[in-house]
PDB file of C-alpha atoms in Angstrom:
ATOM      1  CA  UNK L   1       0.000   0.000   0.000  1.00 72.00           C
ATOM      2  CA  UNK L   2       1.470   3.214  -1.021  1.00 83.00           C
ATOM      3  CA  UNK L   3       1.556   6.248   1.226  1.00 87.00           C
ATOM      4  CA  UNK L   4      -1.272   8.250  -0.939  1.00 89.00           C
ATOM      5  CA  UNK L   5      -3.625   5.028  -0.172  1.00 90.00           C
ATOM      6  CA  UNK L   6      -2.253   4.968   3.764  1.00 87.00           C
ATOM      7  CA  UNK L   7      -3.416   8.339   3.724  1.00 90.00           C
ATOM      8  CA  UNK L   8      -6.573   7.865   1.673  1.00 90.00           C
ATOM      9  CA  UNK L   9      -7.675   5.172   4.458  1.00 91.00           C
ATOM     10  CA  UNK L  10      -6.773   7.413   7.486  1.00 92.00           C
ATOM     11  CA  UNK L  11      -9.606  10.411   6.359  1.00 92.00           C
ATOM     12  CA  UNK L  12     -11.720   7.752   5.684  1.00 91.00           C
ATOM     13  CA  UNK L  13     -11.415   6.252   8.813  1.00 92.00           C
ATOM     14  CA  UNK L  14     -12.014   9.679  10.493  1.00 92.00           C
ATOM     15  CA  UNK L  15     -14.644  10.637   8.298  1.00 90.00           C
ATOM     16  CA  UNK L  16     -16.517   7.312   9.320  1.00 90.00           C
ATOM     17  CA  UNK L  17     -15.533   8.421  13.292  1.00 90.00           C
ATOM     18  CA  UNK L  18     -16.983  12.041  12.650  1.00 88.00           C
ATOM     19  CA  UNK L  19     -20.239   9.695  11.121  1.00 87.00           C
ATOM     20  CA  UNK L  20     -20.573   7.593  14.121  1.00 87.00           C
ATOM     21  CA  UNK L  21     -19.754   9.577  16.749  1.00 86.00           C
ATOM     22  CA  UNK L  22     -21.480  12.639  17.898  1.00 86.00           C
ATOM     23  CA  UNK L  23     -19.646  14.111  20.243  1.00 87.00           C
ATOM     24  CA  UNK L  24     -16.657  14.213  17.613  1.00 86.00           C
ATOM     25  CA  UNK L  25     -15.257  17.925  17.250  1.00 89.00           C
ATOM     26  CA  UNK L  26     -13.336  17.597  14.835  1.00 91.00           C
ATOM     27  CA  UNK L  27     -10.501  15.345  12.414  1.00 92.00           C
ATOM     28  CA  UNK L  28      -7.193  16.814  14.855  1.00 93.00           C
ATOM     29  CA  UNK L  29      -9.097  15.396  17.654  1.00 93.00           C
ATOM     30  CA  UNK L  30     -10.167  12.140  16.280  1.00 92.00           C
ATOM     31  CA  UNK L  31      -6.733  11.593  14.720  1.00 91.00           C
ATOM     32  CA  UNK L  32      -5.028  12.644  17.952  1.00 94.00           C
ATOM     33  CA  UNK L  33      -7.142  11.242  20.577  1.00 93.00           C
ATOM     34  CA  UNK L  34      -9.565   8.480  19.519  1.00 94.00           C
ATOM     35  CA  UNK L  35      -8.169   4.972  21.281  1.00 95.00           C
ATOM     36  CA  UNK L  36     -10.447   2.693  18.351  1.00 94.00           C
ATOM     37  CA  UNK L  37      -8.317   4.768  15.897  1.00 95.00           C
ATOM     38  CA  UNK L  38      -5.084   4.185  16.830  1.00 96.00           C
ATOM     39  CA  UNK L  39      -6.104   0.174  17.913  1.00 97.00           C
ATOM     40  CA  UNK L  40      -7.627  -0.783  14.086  1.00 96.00           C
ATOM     41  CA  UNK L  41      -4.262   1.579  12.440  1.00 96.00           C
ATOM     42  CA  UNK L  42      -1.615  -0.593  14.552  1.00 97.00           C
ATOM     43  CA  UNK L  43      -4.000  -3.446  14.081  1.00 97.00           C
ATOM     44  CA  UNK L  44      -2.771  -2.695   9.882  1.00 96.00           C
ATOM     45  CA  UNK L  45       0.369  -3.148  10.152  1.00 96.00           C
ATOM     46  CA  UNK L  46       0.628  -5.845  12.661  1.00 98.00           C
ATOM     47  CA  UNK L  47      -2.169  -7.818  10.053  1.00 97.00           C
ATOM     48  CA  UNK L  48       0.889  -7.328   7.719  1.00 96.00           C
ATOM     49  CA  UNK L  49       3.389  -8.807   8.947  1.00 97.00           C
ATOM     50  CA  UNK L  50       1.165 -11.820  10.431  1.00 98.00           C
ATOM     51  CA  UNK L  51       0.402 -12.145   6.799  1.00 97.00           C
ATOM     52  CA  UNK L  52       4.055 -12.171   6.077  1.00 97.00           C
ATOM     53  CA  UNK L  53       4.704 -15.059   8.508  1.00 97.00           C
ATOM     54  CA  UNK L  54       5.978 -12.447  10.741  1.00 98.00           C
ATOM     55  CA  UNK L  55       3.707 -14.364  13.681  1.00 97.00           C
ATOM     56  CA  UNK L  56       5.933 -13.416  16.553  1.00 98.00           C
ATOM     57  CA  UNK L  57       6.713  -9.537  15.698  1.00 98.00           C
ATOM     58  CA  UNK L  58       2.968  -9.216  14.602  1.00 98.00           C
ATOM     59  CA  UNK L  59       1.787 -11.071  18.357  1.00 97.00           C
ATOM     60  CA  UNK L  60       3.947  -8.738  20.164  1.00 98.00           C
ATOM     61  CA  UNK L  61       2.631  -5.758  17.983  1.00 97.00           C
ATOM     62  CA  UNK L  62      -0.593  -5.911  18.941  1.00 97.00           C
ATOM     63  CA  UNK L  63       0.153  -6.947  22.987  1.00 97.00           C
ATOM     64  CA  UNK L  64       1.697  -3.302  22.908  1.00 97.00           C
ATOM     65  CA  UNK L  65      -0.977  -1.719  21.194  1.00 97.00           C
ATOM     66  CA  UNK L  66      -3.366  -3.678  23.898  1.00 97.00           C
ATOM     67  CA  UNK L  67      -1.297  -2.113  26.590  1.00 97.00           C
ATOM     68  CA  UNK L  68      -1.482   1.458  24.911  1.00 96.00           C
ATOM     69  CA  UNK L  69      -5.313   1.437  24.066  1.00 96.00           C
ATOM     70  CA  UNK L  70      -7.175  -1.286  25.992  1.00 96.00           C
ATOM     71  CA  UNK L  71      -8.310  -2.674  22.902  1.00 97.00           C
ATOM     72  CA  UNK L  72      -6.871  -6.303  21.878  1.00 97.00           C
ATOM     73  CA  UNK L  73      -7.329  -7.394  18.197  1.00 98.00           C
ATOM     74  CA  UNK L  74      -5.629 -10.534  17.124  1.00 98.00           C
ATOM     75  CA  UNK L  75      -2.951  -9.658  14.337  1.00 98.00           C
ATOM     76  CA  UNK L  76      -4.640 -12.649  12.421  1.00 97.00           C
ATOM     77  CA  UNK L  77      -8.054 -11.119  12.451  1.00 98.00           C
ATOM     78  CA  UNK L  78      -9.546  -9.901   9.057  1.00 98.00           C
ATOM     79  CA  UNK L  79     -11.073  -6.133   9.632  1.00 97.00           C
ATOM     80  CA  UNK L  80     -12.800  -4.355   6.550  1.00 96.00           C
ATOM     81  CA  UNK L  81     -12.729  -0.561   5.998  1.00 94.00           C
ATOM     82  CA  UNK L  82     -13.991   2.457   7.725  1.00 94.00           C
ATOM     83  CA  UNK L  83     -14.215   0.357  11.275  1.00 95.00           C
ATOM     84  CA  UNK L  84     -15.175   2.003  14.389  1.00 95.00           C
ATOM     85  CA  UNK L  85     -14.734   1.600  18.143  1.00 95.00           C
ATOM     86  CA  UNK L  86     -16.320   4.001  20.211  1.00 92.00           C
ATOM     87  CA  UNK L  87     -14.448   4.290  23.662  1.00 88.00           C
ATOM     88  CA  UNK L  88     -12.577   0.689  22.595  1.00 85.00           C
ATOM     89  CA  UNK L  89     -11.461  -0.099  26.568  1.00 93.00           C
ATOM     90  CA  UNK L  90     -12.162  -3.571  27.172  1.00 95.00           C
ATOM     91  CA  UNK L  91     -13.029  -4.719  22.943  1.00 97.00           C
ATOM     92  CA  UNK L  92     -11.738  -8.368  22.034  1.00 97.00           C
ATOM     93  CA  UNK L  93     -11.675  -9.338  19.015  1.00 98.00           C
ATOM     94  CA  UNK L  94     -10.120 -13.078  18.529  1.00 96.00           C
ATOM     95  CA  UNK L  95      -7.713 -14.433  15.465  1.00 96.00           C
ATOM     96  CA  UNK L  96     -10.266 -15.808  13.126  1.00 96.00           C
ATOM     97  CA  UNK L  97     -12.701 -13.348  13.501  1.00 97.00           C
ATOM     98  CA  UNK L  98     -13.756 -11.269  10.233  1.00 98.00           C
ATOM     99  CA  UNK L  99     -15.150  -7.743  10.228  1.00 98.00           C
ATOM    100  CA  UNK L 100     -17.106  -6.276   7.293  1.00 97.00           C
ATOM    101  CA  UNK L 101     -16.934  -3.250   6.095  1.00 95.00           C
ATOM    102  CA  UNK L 102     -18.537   0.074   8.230  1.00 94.00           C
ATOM    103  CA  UNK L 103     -18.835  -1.801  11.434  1.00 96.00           C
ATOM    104  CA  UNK L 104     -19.139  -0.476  14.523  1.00 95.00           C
ATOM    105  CA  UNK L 105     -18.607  -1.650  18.286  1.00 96.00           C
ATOM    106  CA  UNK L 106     -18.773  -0.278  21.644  1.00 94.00           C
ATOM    107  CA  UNK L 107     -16.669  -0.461  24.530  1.00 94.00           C
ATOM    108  CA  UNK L 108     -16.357  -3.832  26.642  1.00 95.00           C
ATOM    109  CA  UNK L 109     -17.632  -6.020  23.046  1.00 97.00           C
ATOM    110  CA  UNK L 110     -16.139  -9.899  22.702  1.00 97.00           C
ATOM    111  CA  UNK L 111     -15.512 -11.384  19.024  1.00 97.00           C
ATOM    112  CA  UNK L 112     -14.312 -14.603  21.022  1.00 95.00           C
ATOM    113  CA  UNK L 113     -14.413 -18.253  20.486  1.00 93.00           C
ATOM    114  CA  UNK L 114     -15.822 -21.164  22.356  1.00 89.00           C
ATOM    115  CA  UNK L 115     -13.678 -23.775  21.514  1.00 82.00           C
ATOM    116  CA  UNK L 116     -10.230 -24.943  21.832  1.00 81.00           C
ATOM    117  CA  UNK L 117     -10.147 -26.760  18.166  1.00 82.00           C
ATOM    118  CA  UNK L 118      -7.833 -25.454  15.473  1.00 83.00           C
ATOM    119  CA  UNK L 119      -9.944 -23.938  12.392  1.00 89.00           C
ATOM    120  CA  UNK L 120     -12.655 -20.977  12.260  1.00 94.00           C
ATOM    121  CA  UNK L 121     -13.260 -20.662  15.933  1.00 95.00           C
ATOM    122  CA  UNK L 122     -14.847 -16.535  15.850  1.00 97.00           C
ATOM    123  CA  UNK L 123     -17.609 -14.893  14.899  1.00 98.00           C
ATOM    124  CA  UNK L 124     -17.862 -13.329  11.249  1.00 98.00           C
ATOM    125  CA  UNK L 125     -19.839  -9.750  11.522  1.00 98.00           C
ATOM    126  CA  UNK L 126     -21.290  -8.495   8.023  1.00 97.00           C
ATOM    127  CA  UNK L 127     -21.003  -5.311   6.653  1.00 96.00           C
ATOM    128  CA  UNK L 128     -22.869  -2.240   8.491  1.00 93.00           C
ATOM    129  CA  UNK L 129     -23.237  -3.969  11.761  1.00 95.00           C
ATOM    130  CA  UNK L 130     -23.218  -2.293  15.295  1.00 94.00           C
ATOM    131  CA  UNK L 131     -22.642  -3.654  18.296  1.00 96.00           C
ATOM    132  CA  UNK L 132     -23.307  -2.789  21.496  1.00 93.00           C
ATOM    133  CA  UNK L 133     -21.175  -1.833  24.786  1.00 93.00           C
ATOM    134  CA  UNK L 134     -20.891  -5.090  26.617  1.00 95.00           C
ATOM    135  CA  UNK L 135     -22.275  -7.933  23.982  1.00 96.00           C
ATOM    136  CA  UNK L 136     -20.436 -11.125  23.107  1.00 97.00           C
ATOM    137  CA  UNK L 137     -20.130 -12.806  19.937  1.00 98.00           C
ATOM    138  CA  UNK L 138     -18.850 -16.289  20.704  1.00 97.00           C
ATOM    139  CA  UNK L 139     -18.025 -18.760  18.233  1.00 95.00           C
ATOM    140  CA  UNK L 140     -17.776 -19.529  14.386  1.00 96.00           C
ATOM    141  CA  UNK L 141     -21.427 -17.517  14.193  1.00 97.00           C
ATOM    142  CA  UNK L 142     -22.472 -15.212  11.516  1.00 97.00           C
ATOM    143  CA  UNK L 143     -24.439 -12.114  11.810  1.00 97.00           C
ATOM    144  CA  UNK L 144     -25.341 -10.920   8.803  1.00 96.00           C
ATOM    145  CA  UNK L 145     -25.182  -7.174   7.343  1.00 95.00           C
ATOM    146  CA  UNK L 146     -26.921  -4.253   8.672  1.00 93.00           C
ATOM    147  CA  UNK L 147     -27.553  -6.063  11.800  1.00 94.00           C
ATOM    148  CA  UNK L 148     -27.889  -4.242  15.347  1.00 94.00           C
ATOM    149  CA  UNK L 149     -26.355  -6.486  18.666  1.00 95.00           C
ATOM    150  CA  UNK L 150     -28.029  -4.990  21.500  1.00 92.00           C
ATOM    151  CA  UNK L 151     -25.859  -4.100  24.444  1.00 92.00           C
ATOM    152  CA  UNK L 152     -24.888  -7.044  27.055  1.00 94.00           C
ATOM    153  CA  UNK L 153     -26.274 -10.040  24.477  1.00 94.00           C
ATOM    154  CA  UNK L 154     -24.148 -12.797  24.353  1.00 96.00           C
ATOM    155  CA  UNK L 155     -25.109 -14.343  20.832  1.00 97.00           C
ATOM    156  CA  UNK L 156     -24.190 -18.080  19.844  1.00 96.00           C
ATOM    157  CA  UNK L 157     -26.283 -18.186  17.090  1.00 96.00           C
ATOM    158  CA  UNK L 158     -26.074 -17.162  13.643  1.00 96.00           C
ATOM    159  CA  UNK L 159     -28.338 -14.017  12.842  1.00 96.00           C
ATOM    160  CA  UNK L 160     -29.633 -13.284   9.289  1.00 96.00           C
ATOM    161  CA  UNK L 161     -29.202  -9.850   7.692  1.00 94.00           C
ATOM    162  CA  UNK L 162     -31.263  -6.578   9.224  1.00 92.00           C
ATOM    163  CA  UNK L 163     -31.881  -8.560  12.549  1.00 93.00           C
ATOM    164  CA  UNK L 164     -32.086  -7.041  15.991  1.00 93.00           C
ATOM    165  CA  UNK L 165     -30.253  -9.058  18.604  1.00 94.00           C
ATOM    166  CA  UNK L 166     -31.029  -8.933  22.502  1.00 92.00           C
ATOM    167  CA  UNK L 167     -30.875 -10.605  25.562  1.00 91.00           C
ATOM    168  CA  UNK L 168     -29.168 -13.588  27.439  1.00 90.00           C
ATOM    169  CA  UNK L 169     -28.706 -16.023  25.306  1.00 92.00           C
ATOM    170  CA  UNK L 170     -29.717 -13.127  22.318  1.00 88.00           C
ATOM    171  CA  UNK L 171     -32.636 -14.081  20.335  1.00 89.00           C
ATOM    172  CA  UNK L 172     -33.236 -12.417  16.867  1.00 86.00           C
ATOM    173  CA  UNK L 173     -36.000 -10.468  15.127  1.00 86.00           C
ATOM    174  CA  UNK L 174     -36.056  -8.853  12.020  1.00 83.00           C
ATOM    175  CA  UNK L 175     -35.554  -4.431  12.109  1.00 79.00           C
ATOM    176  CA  UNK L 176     -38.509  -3.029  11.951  1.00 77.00           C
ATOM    177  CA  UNK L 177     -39.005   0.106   8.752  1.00 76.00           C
ATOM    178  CA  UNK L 178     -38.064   2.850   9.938  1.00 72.00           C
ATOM    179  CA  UNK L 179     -35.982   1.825  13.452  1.00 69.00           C
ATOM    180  CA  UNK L 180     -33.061   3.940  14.565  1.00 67.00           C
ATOM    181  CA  UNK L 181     -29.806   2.015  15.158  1.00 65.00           C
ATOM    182  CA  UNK L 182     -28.339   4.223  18.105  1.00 62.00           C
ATOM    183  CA  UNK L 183     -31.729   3.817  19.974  1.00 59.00           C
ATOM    184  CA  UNK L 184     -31.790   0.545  19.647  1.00 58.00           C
ATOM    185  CA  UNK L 185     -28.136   0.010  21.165  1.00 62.00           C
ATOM    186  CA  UNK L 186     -28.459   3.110  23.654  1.00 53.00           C
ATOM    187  CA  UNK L 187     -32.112   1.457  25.091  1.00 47.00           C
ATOM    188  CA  UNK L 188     -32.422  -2.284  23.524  1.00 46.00           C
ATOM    189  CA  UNK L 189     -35.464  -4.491  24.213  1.00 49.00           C
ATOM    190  CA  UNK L 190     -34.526  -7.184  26.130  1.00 43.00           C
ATOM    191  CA  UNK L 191     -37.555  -8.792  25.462  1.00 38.00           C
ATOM    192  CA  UNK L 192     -38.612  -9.766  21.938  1.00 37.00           C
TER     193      UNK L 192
END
């Protein structure tokens, strides 16, 4: 990637945390300050070199951007563009998980696994998804795109496109026309 694309992806990734974040004043800011920023940018290069077979350089990579940020992403997980963690303290996200493009998570979210065999053992979260502060995605599920994970579910189920997931263990239900996706993760139903 060429530095004219490096910087290409860093305005889009503060354009999409200017989107997603209202109380964003303004790109210095975001660029300067914003934890979810600075986790999914280290999270790049470390990707890189675990690509590159670089396994132990990329491992200790991202323990040191875990220490910096409080946000630990796997070096072998596969993140799409214009990804957003709001707040980011406490966000897991495991070594075979895959994130679509324009997701966004809260503060204290799991993409972890459930068991100890080799293979696909995390979630895969489609493209447009949000996820609220506290929920758990455990295991090779899918939830498909445009999908809203209410805040504290713990989902161990796959999840088809435009569903709204709440509750202990989180049961789907299609969005309804017309439903807001920051009210549903600021005050989700957590009965269906």
């Amino acid at each position: 990637m060429g530095l004219a694309q490096v910087v290409s992806r860093v305005r889009e990734d503060i354009a999409a945390a200017r989107l997603r974040d209202p109380a964003a004043r303004g790109s210095l800011e975001i660029g300067l300050l914003y934890p979810g920023l600075h986790a999914i940018w280290a999270h790049r290069v470390w990707h890189a070199l675990w690509r590159r077979r670089l396994r132990f350089a990329a491992r200790a990579g991202s323990q040191l951007t875990r220490w910096i940020t409080g946000i630990e992403i796997h070096p072998g997980a596969r993140i799409g563009r214009r990804f957003f963690i709001d707040h980011g303290m406490g966000v897991v996200i495991g070594e075979t998980a895959e994130v679509g493009d324009d997701v966004m998570l809260y503060h204290g979210v799991t993409l972890g696994g459930r068991q100890r065999e080799g293979g696909k053992r995390h979630p895969t979260i489609g493209d447009g998804v949000a996820v609220g502060a506290g929920a758990k995605i455990l295991g090779p599920v899918v939830i498909g795109a445009h999908s809203v994970v209410g805040a504290n579910a713990v989902v161990t189920k796959d999840a088809p496109a435009d569903s709204v997931l709440v509750g202990i263990p989180a049961k789907a239900r299609s969005r309804r026309a017309g439903e807001d996706t920051r009210a549903l993760l600021a005050a989700p139903e957590y009965v269906i």
